[in-house]
Short mmCIF file of C-alpha atoms in Angstrom, two decimals:
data_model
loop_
_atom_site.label_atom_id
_atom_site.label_comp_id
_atom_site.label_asym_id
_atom_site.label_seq_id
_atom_site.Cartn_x
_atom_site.Cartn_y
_atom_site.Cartn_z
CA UNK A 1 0.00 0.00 0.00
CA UNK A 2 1.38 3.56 -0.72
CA UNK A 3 1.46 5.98 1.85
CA UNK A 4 -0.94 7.13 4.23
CA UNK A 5 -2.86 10.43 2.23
CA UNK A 6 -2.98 13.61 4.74
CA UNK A 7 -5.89 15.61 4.72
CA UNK A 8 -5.78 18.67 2.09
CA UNK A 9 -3.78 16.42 -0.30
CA UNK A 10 -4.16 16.85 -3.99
CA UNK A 11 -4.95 13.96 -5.98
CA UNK A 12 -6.40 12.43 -9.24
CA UNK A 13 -9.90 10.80 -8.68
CA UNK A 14 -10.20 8.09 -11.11
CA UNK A 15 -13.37 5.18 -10.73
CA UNK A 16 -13.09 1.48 -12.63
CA UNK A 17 -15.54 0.84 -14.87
CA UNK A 18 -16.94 4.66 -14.43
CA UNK A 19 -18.19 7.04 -16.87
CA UNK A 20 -16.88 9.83 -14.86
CA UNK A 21 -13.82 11.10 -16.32
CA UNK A 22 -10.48 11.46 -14.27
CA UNK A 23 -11.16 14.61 -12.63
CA UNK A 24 -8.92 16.57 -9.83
CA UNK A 25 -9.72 16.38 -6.05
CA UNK A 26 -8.51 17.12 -2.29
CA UNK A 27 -8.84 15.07 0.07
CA UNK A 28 -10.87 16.41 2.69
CA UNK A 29 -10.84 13.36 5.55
CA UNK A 30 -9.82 10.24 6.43
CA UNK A 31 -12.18 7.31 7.50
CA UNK A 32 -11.66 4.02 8.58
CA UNK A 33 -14.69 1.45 6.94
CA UNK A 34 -15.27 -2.33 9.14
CA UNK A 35 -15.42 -3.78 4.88
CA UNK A 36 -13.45 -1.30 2.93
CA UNK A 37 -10.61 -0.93 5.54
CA UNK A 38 -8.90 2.88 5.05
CA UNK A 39 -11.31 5.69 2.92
CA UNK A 40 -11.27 8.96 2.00
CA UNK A 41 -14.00 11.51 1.34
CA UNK A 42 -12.74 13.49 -1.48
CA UNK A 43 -13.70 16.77 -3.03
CA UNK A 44 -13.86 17.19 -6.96
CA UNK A 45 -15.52 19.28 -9.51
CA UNK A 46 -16.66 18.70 -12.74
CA UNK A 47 -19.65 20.69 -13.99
CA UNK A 48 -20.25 21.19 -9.88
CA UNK A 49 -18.41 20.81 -7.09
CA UNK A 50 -18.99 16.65 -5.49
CA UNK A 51 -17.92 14.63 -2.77
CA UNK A 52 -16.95 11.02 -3.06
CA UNK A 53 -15.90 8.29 -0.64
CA UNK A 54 -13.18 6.75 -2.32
CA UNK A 55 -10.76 3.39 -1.54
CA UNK A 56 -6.98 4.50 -1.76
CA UNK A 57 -6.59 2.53 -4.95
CA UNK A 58 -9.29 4.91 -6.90
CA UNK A 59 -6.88 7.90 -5.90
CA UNK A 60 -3.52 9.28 -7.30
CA UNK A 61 -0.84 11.18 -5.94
CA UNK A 62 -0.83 14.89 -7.56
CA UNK A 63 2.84 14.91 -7.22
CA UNK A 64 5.13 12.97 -9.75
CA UNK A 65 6.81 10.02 -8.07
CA UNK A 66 10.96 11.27 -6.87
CA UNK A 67 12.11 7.80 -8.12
CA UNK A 68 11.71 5.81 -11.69
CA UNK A 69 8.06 4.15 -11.65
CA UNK A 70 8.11 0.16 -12.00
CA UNK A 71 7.33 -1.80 -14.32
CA UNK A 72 3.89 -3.37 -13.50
CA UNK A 73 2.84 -0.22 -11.18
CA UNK A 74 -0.81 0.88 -11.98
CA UNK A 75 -0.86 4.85 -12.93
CA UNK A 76 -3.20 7.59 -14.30
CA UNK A 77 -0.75 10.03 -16.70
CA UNK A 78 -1.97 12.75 -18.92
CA UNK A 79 -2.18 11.32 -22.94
CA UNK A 80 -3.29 13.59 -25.61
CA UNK A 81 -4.73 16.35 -23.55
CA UNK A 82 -6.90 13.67 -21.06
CA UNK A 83 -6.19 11.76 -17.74
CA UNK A 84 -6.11 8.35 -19.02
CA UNK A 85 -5.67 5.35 -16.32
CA UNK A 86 -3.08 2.44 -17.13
CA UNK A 87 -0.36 0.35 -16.49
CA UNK A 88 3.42 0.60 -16.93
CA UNK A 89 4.82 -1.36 -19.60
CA UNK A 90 8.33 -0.34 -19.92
CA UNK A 91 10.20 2.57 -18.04
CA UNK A 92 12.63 4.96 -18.98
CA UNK A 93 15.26 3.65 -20.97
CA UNK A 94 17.68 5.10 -23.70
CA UNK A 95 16.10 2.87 -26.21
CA UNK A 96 12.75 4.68 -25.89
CA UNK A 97 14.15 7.87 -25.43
CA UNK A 98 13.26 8.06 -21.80
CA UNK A 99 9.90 7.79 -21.51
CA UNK A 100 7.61 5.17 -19.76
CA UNK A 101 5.24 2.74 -21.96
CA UNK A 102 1.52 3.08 -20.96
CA UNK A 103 -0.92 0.34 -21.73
CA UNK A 104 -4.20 1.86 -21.10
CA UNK A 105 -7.19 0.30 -19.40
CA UNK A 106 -9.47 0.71 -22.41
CA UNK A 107 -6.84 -1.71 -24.26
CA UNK A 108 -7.50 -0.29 -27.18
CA UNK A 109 -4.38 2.50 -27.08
CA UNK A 110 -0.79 2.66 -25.63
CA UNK A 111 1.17 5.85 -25.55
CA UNK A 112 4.65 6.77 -24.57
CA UNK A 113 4.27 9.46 -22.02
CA UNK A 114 6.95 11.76 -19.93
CA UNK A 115 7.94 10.87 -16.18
CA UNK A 116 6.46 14.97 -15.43
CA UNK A 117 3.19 13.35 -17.00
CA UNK A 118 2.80 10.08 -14.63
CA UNK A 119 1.17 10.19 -11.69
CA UNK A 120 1.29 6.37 -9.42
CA UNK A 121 -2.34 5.04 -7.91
CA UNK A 122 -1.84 5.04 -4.07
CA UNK A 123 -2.72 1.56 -2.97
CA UNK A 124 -1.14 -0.71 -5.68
CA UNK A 125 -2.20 -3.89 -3.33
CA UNK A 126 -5.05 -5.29 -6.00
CA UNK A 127 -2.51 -3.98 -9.09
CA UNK A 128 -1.91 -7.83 -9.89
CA UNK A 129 -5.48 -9.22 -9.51
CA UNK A 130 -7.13 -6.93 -12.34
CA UNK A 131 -4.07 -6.69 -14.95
CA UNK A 132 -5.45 -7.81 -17.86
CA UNK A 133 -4.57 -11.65 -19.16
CA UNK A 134 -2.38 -10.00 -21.97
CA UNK A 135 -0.96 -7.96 -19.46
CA UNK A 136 0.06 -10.91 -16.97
CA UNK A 137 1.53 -12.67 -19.87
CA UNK A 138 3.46 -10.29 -21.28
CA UNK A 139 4.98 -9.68 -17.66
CA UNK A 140 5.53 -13.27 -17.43
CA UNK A 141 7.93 -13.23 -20.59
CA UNK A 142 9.56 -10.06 -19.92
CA UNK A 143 12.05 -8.62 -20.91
CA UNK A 144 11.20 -11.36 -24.50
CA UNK A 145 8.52 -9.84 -26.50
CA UNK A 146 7.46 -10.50 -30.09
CA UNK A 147 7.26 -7.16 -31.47
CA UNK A 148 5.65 -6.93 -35.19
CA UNK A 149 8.33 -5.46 -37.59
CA UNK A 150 6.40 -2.59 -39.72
CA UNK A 151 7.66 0.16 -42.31
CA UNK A 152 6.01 3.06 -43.14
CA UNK A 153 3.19 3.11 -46.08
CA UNK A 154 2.77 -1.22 -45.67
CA UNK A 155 -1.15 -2.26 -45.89
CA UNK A 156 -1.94 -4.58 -43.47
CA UNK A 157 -5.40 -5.64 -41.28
CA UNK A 158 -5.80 -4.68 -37.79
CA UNK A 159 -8.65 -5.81 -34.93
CA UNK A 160 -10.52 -2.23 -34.14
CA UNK A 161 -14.41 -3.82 -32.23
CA UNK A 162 -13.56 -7.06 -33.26
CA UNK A 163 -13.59 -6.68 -36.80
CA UNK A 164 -10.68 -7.24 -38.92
CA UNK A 165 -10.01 -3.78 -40.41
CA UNK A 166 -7.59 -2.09 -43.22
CA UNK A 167 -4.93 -0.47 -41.83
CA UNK A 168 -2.30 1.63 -43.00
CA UNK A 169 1.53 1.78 -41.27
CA UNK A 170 1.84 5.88 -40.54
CA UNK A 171 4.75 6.47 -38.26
CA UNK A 172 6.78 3.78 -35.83
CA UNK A 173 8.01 4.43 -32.27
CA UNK A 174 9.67 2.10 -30.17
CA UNK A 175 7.21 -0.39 -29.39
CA UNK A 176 4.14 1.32 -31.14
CA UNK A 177 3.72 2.16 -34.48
CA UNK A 178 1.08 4.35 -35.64
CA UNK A 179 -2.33 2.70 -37.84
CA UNK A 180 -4.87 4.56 -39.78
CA UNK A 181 -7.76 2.69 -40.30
CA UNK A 182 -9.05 3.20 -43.69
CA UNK A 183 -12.43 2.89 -43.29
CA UNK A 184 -13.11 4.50 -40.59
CA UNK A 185 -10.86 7.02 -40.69
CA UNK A 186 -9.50 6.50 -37.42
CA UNK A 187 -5.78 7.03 -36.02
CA UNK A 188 -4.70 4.66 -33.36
CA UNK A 189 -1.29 3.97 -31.88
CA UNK A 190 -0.96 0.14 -31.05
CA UNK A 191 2.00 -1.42 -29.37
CA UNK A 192 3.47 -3.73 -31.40
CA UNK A 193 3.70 -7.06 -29.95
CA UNK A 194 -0.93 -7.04 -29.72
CA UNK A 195 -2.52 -9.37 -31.15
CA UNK A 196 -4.65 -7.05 -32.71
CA UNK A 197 -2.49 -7.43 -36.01
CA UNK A 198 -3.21 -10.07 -38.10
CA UNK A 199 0.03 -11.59 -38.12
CA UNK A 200 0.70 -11.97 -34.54
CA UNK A 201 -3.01 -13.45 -34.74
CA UNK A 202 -1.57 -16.02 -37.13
CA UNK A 203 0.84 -17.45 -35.34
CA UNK A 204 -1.15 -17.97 -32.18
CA UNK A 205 -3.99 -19.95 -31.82
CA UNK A 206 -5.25 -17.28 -28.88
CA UNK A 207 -7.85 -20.28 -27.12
CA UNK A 208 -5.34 -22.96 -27.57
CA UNK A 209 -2.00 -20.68 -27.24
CA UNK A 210 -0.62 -22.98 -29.89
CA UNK A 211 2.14 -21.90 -32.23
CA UNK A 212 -0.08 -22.05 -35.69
CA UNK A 213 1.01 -21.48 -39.09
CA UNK A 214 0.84 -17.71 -40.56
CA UNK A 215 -1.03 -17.19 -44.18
CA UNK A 216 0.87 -14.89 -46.31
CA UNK A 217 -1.35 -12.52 -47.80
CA UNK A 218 1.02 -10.27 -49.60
CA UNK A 219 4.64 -11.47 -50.95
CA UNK A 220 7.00 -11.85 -48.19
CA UNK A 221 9.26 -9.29 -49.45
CA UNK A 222 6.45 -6.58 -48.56
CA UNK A 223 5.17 -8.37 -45.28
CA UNK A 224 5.40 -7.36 -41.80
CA UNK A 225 7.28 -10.21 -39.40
CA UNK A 226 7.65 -10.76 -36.17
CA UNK A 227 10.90 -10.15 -34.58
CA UNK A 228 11.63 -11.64 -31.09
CA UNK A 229 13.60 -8.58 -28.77
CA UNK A 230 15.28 -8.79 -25.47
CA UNK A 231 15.48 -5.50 -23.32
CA UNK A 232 19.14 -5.36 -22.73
CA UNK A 233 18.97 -2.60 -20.13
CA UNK A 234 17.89 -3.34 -16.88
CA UNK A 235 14.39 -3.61 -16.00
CA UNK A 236 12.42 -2.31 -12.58
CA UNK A 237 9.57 -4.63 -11.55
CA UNK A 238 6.83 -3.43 -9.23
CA UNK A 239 7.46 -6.11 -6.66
CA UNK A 240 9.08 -8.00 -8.93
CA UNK A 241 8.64 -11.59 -6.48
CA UNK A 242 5.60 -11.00 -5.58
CA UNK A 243 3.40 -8.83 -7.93
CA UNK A 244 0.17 -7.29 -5.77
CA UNK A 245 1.64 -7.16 -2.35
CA UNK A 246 2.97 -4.60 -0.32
CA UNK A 247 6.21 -2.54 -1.24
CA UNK A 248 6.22 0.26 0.10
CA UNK A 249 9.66 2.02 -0.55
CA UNK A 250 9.43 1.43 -3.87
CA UNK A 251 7.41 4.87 -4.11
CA UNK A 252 9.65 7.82 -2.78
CA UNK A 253 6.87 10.89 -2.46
#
């Protein structure tokens, strides 16, 4: 659990599985709850001023952590111009030009974002228990990933509401690369080892987790592969033995 929120901190308010969008707040008291164990009324404002009772892992420190952010530690960070809740996929590294890699809840989106723009979930005790199976597994194989090799301008087909979709290779970064969907006209960046691309689809059978053979569509000479990478740099796990428990000085305030 991190540590113990005074009364007239500043945090981010963020709800799971909420329409309300990550909003500012101060915490105005501290309660202790027989079920929920430690709460804290909060005040926010959106189009008026609320209060909410809120568990400590619904709440974010204001301040930027004073020490590099695990891997595996749940966050809200500003994306785009919004507060966007998530999960840290790699950390600051001179292959990704020192910034951390967000996977967002929506799972839809990753984004490389700033350490100024991160902002660490205070109780990070349940972090494990609702990572997403993707996210457990790719934790699991760390620092080996299958990353998708792209170039700019290929054609491939990409998963967007579980449709197979046109997509178009814009720009790469790091682990994402950059799709336009065609039909829809949408822009998305995607890290590159989902299996929303086609060929990473391929060559797992996704029930089974069975290697499976890949169907070339175009010649190979114009086809994205998949490249297996190693991080070579060393990597900071979020309680790294046990994922979910208790660590406290890993976050520095």
């Amino acid at each position: 659990m991190g540590r113990f929120l005074q009364v007239g901190s500043k945090v981010w308010l963020t709800r799971r599985n909420s329409i309300i969008p990550i909003v500012e707040g101060i915490v105005l008291e501290s309660l202790s709850d027989v079920k929920r164990g430690l709460i804290y009324q909060v005040k926010y404002k959106t189009k008026y001023t609320y209060r909410a009772i809120c568990n400590a892992n619904e709440l974010a420190y204001k301040e930027n952590s004073d020490v590099i952010v695990p891997i595996g530690t749940r966050i809200v960070a500003l994306f785009e111009e919004r507060m966007f809740a998530g999960v840290v996929a790699e950390h600051p590294t001179h292959t990704n030009s020192n910034r951390y890699l967000i996977f967002f809840d929506d799972n839809n989106h990753a984004g490389y974002i700033e350490h100024k723009n991160i902002h660490v979930i205070c109780d990070q005790s349940d972090a494990y228990e609702n990572y997403s199976d993707f996210f457990r597994t790719y934790l699991e194989n760390f620092p080996e990933r299958p990353l998708v090799k792209f170039k700019k301008h290929q054609l491939t087909r990409t998963i967007y509401d579980n449709n197979w979709e046109r997509t178009i290779v814009l720009d790469i970064d790091g682990s994402l690369v950059k799709m336009h969907f065609i039909d829809k006209d949408i822009i998305q960046w995607i890290y590159r080892g989902c299996e929303r691309f086609e060929l990473l689809s391929d060559l797992v059978d996704w029930d089974t987790e069975k290697p499976r053979k890949c169907r070339r569509l175009v010649p190979l000479t114009y086809q994205p592969f998949v490249l297996f990478t190693r991080d070579s740099e060393t990597a900071v796990f979020y309680d790294s033995v046990s994922f979910g428990k208790s660590n406290d000085d890993k976050f520095v305030k």
